[in-house]
PDB file of C-alpha atoms in Angstrom:
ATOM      1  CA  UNK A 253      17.580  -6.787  -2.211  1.00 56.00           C
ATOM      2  CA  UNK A 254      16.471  -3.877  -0.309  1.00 68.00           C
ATOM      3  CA  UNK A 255      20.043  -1.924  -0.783  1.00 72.00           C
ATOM      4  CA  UNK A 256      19.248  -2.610  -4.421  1.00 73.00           C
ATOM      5  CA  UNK A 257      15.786  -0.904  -4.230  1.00 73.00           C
ATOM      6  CA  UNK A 258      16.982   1.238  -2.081  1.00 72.00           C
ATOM      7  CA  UNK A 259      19.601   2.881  -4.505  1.00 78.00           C
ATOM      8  CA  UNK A 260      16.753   2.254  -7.156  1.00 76.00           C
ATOM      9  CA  UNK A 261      14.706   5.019  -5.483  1.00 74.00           C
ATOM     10  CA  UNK A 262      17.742   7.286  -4.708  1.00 76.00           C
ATOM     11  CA  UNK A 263      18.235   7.197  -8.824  1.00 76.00           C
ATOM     12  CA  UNK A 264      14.655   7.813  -9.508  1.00 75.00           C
ATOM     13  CA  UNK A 265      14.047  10.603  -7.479  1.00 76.00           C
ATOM     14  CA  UNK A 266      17.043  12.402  -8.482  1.00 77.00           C
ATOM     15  CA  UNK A 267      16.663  11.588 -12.091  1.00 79.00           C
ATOM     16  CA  UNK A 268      12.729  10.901 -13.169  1.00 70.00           C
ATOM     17  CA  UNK A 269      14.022   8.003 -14.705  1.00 81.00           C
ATOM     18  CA  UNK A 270      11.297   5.058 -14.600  1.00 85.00           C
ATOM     19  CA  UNK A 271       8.900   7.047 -12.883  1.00 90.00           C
ATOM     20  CA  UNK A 272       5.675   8.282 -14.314  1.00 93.00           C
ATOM     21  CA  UNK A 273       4.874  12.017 -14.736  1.00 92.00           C
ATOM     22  CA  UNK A 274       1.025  13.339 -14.107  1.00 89.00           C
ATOM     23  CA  UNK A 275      -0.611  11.845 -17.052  1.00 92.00           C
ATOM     24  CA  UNK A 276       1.712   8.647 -17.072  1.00 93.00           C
ATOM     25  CA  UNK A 277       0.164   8.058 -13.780  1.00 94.00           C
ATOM     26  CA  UNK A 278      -3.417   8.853 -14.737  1.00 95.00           C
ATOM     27  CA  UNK A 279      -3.445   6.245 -17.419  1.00 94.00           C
ATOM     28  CA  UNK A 280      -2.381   3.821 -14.521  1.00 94.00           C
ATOM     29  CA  UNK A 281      -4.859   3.767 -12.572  1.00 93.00           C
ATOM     30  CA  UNK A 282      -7.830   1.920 -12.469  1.00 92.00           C
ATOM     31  CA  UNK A 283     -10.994   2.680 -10.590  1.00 92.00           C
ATOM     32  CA  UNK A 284     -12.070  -0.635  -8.154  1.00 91.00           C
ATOM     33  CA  UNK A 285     -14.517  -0.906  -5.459  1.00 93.00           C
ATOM     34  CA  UNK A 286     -12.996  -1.631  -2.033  1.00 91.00           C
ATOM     35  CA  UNK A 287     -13.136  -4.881  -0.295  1.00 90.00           C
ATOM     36  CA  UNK A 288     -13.567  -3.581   3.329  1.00 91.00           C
ATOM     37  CA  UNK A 289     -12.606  -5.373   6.575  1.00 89.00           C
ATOM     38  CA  UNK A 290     -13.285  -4.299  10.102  1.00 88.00           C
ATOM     39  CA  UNK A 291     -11.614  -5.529  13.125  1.00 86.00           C
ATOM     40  CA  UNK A 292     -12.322  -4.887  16.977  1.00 85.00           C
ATOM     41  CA  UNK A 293      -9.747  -3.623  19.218  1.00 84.00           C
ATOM     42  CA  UNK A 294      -7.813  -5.983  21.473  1.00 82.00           C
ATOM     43  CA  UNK A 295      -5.732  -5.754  24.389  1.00 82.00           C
ATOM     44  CA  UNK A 296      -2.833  -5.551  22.157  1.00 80.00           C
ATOM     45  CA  UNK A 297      -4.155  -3.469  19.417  1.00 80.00           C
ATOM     46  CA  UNK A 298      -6.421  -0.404  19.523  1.00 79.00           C
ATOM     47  CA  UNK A 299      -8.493  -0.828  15.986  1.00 75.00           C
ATOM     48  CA  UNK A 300      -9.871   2.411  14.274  1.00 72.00           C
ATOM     49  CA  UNK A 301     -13.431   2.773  13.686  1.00 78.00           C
ATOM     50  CA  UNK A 302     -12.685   2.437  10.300  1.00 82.00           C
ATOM     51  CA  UNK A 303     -12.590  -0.347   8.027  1.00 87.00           C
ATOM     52  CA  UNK A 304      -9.617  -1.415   5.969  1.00 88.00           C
ATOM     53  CA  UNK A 305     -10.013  -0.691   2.691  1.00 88.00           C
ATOM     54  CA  UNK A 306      -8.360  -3.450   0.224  1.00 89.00           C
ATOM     55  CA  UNK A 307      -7.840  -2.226  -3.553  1.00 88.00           C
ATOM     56  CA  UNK A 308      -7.600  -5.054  -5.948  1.00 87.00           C
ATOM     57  CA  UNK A 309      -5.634  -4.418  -9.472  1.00 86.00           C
ATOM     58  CA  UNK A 310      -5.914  -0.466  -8.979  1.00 88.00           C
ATOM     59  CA  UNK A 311      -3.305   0.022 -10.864  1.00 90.00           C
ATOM     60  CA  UNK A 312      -1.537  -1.164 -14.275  1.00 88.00           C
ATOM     61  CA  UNK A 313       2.298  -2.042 -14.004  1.00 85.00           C
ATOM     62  CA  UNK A 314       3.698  -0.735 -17.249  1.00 87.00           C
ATOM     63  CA  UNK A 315       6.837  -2.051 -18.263  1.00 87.00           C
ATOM     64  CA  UNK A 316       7.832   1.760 -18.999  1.00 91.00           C
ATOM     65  CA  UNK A 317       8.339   2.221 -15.380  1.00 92.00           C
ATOM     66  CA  UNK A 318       9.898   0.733 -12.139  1.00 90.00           C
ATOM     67  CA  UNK A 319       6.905  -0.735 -10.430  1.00 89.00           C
ATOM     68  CA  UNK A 320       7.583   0.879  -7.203  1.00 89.00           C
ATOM     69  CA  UNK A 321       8.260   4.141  -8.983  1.00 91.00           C
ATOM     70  CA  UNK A 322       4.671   3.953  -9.772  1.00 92.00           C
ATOM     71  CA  UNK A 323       3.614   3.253  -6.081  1.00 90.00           C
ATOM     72  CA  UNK A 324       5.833   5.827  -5.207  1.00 90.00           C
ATOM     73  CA  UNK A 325       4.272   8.589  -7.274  1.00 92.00           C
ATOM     74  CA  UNK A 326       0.567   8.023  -6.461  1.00 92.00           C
ATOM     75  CA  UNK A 327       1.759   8.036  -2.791  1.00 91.00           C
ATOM     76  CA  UNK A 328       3.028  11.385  -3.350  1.00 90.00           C
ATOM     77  CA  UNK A 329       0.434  12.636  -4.957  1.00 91.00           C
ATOM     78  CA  UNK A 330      -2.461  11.745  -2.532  1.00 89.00           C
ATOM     79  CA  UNK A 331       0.228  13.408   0.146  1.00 89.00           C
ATOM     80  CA  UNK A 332       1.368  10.130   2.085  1.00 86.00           C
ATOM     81  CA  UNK A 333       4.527  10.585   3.156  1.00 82.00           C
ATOM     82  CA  UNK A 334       6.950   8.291   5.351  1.00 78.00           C
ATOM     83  CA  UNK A 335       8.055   5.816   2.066  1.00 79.00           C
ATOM     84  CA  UNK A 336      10.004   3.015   2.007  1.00 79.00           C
ATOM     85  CA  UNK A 337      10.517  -0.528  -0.031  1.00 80.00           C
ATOM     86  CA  UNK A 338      10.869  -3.880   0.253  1.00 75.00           C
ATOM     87  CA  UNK A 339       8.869  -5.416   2.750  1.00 76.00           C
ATOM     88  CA  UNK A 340       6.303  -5.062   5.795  1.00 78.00           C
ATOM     89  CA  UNK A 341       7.437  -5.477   9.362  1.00 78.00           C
ATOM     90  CA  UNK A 342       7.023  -8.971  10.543  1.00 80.00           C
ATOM     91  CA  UNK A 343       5.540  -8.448  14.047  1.00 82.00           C
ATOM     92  CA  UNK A 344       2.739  -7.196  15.489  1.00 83.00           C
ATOM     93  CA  UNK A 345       2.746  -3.364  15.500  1.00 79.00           C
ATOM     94  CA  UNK A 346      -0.287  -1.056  14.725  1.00 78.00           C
ATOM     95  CA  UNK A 347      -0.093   2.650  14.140  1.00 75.00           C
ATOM     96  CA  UNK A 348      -1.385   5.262  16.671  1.00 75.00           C
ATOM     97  CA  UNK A 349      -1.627   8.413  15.218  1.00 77.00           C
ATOM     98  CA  UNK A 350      -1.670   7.453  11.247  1.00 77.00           C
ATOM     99  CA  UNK A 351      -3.176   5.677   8.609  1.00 78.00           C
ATOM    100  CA  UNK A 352      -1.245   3.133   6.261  1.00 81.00           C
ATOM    101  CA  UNK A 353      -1.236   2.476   2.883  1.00 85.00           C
ATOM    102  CA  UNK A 354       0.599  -0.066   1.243  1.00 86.00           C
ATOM    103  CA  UNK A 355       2.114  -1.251  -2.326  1.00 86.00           C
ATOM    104  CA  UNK A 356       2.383  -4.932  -3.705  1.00 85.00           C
ATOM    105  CA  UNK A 357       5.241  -4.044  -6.560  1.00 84.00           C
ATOM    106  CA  UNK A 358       6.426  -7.106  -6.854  1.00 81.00           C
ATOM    107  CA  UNK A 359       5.641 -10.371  -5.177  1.00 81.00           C
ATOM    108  CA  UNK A 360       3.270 -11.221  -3.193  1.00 81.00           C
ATOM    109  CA  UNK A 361       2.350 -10.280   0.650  1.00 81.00           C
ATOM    110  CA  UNK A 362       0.396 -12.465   3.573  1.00 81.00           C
ATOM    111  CA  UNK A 363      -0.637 -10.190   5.946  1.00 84.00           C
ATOM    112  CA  UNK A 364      -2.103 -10.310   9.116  1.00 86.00           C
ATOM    113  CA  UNK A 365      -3.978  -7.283   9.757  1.00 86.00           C
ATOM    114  CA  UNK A 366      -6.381  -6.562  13.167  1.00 85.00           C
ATOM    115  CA  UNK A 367      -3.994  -8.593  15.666  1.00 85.00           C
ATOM    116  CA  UNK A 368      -3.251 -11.926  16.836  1.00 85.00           C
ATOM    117  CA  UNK A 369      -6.802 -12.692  16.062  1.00 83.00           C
ATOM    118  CA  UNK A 370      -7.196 -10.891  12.648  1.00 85.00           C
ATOM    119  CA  UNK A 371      -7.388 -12.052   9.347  1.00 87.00           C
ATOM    120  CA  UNK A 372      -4.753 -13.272   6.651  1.00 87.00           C
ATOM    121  CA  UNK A 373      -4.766 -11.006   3.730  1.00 83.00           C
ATOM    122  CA  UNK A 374      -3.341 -12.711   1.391  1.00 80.00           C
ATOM    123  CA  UNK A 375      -1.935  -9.512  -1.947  1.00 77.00           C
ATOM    124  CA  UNK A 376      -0.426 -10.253  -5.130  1.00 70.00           C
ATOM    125  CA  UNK A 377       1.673  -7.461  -7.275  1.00 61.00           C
ATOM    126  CA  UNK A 378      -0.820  -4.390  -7.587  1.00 49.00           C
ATOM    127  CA  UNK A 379      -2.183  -1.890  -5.279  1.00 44.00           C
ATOM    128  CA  UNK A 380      -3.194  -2.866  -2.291  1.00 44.00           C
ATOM    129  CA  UNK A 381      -3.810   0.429  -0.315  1.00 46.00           C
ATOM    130  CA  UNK A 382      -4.919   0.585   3.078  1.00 46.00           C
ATOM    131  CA  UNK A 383      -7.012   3.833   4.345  1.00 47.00           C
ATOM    132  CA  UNK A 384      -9.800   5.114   6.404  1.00 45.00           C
ATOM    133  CA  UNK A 385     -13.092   4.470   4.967  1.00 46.00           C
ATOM    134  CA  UNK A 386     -14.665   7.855   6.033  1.00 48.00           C
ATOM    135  CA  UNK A 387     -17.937   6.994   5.021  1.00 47.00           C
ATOM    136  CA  UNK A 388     -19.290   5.339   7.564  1.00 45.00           C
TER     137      UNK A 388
END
């Protein structure tokens, strides 16, 4: 599957097709309030100040496009960079220097987020971004 998805994207960007333009995207996206988790840092994992921010249904899948065309586009958009698809790395890893945001195309994810002693997020298809919660 991912060489298939993989050659999906390839297609899209160099074509457009299945991939929403400006105002495709617009009508796509729905405006949620966050569900926000907070985890402490661990010996293993050096958790940012910041909560995790969890999107529910923030966006419509429109049979007009590929699903992860869709992902793909708002990604772009909001200037996150460093795409790929299919699947989240199954260890424990945490990023130093970035934030993450992820997609839920297709499928369904269960994710453990925080460390060995975090929590189970469990995502169905739809966004499921993950970003600083500047706030406060």
């Amino acid at each position: 599957m991912p060489l298939l998805e993989s050659a999906k994207s390839l297609i899209e960007a160099a074509t457009g097709i299945g991939t929403p333009d400006r105002r495709g995207l617009a009508s796509l996206l729905r405006e949620r309030k966050p569900l926000r988790f907070r985890f402490a840092s661990t010996s293993e994992i050096s958790n940012n100040r910041w909560p995790m921010l969890v999107y529910r249904d923030a966006v419509t899948l429109d049979g007009r496009y590929d699903p992860a065309a869709i992902f793909e586009t708002l990604f772009k958009k909001n200037g996150w960079k460093g795409q790929w698809r299919d699947g989240m790395y199954d260890w424990l890893h945490y990023h130093s220097n970035t934030h993450e945001v992820l997609g839920i195309a297709k499928g369904w994810l269960h994710g453990r987020f925080g460390g060995k002693k975090g929590r189970i997020v469990p995502a169905t298809f739809s966004c499921f971004p993950l970003e600083p919660d500047t706030t406060g």
